[in-house]
PDB file of C-alpha atoms in Angstrom:
ATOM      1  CA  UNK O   1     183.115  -0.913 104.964  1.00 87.00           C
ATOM      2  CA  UNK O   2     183.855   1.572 103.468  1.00 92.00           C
ATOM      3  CA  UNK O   3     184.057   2.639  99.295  1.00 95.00           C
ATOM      4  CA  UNK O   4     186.709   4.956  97.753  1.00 98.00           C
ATOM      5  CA  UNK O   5     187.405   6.494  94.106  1.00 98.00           C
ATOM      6  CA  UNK O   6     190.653   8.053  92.619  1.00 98.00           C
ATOM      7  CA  UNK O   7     189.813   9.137  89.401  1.00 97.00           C
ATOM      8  CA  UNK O   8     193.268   9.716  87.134  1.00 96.00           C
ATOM      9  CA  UNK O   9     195.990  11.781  88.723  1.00 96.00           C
ATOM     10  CA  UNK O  10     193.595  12.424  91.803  1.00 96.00           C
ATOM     11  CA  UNK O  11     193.782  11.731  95.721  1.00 96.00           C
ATOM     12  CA  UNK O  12     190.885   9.258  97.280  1.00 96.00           C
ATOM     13  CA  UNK O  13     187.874  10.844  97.510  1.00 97.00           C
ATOM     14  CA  UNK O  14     185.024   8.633 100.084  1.00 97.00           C
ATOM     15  CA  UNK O  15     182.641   7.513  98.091  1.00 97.00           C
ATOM     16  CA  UNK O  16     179.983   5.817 100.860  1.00 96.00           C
ATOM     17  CA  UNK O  17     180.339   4.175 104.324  1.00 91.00           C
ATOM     18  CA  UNK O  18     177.760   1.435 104.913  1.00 84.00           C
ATOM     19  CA  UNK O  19     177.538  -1.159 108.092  1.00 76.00           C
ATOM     20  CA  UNK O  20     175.389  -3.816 109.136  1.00 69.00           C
ATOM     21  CA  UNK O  21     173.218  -1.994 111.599  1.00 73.00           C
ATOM     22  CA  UNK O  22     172.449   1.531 109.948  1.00 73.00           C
ATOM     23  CA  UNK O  23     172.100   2.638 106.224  1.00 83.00           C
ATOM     24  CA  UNK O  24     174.525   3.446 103.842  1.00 90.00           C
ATOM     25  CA  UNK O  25     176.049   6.932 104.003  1.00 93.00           C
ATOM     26  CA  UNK O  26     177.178   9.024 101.770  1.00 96.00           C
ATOM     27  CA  UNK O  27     179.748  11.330 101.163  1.00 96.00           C
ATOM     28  CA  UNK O  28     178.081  14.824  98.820  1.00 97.00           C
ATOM     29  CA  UNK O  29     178.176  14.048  95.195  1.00 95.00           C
ATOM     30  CA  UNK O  30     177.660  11.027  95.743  1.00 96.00           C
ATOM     31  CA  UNK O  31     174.138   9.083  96.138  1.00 96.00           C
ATOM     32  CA  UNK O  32     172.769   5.743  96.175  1.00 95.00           C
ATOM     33  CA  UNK O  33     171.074   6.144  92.555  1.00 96.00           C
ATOM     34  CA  UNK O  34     174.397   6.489  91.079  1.00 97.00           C
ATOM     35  CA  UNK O  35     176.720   4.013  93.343  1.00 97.00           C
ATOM     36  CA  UNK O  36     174.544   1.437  94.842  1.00 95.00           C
ATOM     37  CA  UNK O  37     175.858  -0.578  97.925  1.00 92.00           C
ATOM     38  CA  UNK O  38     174.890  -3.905  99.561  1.00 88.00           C
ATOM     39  CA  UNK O  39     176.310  -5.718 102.368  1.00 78.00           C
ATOM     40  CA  UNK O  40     174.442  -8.862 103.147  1.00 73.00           C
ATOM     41  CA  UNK O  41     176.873 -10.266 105.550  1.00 70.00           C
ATOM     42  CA  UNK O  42     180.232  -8.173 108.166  1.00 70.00           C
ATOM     43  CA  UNK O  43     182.905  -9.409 105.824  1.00 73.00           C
ATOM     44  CA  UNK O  44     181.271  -8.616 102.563  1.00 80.00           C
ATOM     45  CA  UNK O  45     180.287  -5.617 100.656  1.00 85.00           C
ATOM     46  CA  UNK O  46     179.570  -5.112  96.804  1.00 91.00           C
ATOM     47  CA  UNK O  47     179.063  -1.303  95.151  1.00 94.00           C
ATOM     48  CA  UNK O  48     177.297  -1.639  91.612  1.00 96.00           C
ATOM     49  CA  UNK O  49     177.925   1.874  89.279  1.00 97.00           C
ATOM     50  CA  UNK O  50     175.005   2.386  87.797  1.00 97.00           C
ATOM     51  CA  UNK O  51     174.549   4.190  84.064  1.00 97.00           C
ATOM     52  CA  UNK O  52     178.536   4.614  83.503  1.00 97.00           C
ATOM     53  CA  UNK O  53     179.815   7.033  81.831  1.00 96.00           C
ATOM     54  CA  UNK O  54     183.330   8.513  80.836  1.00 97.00           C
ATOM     55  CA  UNK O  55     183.471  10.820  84.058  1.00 94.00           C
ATOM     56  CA  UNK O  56     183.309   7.272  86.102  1.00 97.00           C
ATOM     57  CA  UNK O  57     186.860   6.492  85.127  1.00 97.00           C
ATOM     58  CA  UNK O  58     188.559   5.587  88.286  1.00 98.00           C
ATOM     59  CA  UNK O  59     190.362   3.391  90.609  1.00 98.00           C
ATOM     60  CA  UNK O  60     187.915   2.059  93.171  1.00 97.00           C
ATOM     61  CA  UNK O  61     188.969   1.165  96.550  1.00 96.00           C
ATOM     62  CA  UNK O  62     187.104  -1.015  99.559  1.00 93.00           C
ATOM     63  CA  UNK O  63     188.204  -0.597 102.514  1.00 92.00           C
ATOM     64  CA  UNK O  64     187.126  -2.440 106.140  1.00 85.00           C
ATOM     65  CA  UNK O  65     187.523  -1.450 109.170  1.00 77.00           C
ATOM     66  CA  UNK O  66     186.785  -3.067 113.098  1.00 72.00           C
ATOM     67  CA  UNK O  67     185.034  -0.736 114.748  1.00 64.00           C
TER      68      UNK O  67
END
């Protein structure tokens, strides 16, 4: 799975990548305290934003892939 933003007027910037056999990854800027991920099962993924502020503002994107 993997977790996109596009703030206002922006492109999509990757956010994390996280499977079910290694830890999340993440892009730089971007860390776990601020965008938390969990994927419990293949076909589902959740991303919590933690402490929001104004600069969060955003379109967020999942996106899943096979491989």
């Amino acid at each position: 799975m993997f977790w996109y933003q596009q703030p206002p007027g922006n492109g999509l910037k990757l956010i994390v990548s996280s499977s079910t056999w290694s830890h999340n990854s993440y892009e730089d800027g971007y860390s776990e305290a601020k965008f938390e991920v969990t994927r419990q099962k293949t076909d589902y993924s959740l991303m919590t934003i933690k402490n929001v502020t104004p600069q969060d503002e955003a379109t967020y994107f999942c996106a899943a892939s096979d491989r």
